[in-house]
Amino acid sequence: MSYLLDEELDSLRVSRMIIHVVGQRDADFVPQPEIEVQQEGFFRARIVSEAADGVHRFSEDSPVKAIIESMARDEIEFEAGGQQLARRFWEMHVRQSIAGAFFVVELQSDLKGTRLYAMIKYDYREAVELAEADGRSVLRAIVQAFVKERRAIQKFCLARVREGVTEEVVTASDRMKEAPDLTDYFERYLGVSRSRSNDELSSRLNEALRGTLEDVRSDLPRGDVGGAVARAKVALQGRAVVSNDDVVDAVLHAANRPDDEAVRARLEAATRRRLRKQNLQDVEFRPNRRVLQVQPRRIIRTAEEVRLEFPAEELGNTVIRQETPEGVVFTIRPSRLIEDGTLPDRTR
């Protein structure tokens, strides 16, 4: 599942917010008051889109963890807690980072005893608004606009407090670092560390690919799962960072990009279901190149001129090899036979 639970997604709402400007050169920190929730749908949508499966974990002595826990327990007011979180971010904000707005947002849902806290560094963007003046259309510049473009959210963290206790696993992202890593100062600010390595994520990606292609075997050319796995891996090999969309595209490639929209939709649904099962929903990362290597075909030939040839990807899957006291035993469990006949003598 993704970081947000189904029960939360069905009723999620922004309940409180506070904003501070950060990164302005030679400016002192000025605590700001809590503001009335505005554009609730806009900010809720941005938070939901960023809430990937968590790959970071709070340390026991994380100041951010302690502050949001106190806010959730109503030990400190939301305004005071938001100011503390913003001041800490302002103090740790490196000079080479651009100025922006730092949001602290509280979210609630119908899931009782649970609150969510989002911390977002939102870059300013210059935008142009179409307006009317004196009966004619004019263009007006808006210098401090917050836009839907995902890259505008430079830093993001979403944490859950359940029954007054902050959960250790959080979802965090940082556009200044290759996903899912964070810049040093944002990692120190949050007091988090990686809870899942790229090797673990890569292993889960491998399982998601194979599981998906097993699920959609009937939609693959000749029902060849091993060959499809190899094609999917080749499609992903050139990508520095792999996203869920990349995996969907690789599965479509493995299925020879069917024209039937119903088949394409079935392939995408199966892929995203397997990614959720492996806790990879919306997680982007640099996979271990070893995981995406395509194994060569295996050829087995015996003294009796018995020959087996199969994709190495199928060893341990549809082809089982066992060492017994009587010799080596191969068991083949195909979904169906494509060819079953004899060869002319000249081809032996």
PDB file of C-alpha atoms in Angstrom, residues 65-77 106 115 117 161-166:
ATOM      1  CA  LYS A  65       9.283  13.868  15.446  1.00  0.00           C
ATOM      2  CA  ALA A  66       9.039  15.282  18.980  1.00  0.00           C
ATOM      3  CA  ILE A  67       7.439  18.553  17.838  1.00  0.00           C
ATOM      4  CA  ILE A  68       4.680  17.012  15.702  1.00  0.00           C
ATOM      5  CA  GLU A  69       3.965  14.488  18.452  1.00  0.00           C
ATOM      6  CA  SER A  70       3.459  17.351  20.925  1.00  0.00           C
ATOM      7  CA  MET A  71       1.201  19.107  18.408  1.00  0.00           C
ATOM      8  CA  ALA A  72      -0.914  15.982  17.916  1.00  0.00           C
ATOM      9  CA  ARG A  73      -1.269  15.538  21.672  1.00  0.00           C
ATOM     10  CA  ASP A  74      -2.294  19.204  21.986  1.00  0.00           C
ATOM     11  CA  GLU A  75       0.627  19.746  24.366  1.00  0.00           C
ATOM     12  CA  ILE A  76       1.571  22.766  22.248  1.00  0.00           C
ATOM     13  CA  GLU A  77      -0.641  24.823  19.974  1.00  0.00           C
ATOM     14  CA  GLU A 106      -2.139  19.314   9.525  1.00  0.00           C
ATOM     15  CA  ARG A 115      -3.377  13.014  12.443  1.00  0.00           C
ATOM     16  CA  TYR A 117       1.571  16.436   9.335  1.00  0.00           C
ATOM     17  CA  VAL A 161       0.771  10.404  14.569  1.00  0.00           C
ATOM     18  CA  ARG A 162      -1.473   7.590  15.775  1.00  0.00           C
ATOM     19  CA  GLU A 163      -2.956   7.701  19.284  1.00  0.00           C
ATOM     20  CA  GLY A 164      -0.402  10.351  20.250  1.00  0.00           C
ATOM     21  CA  VAL A 165       2.631   8.376  19.036  1.00  0.00           C
ATOM     22  CA  THR A 166       4.563   9.330  15.900  1.00  0.00           C
TER      23      THR A 166
END
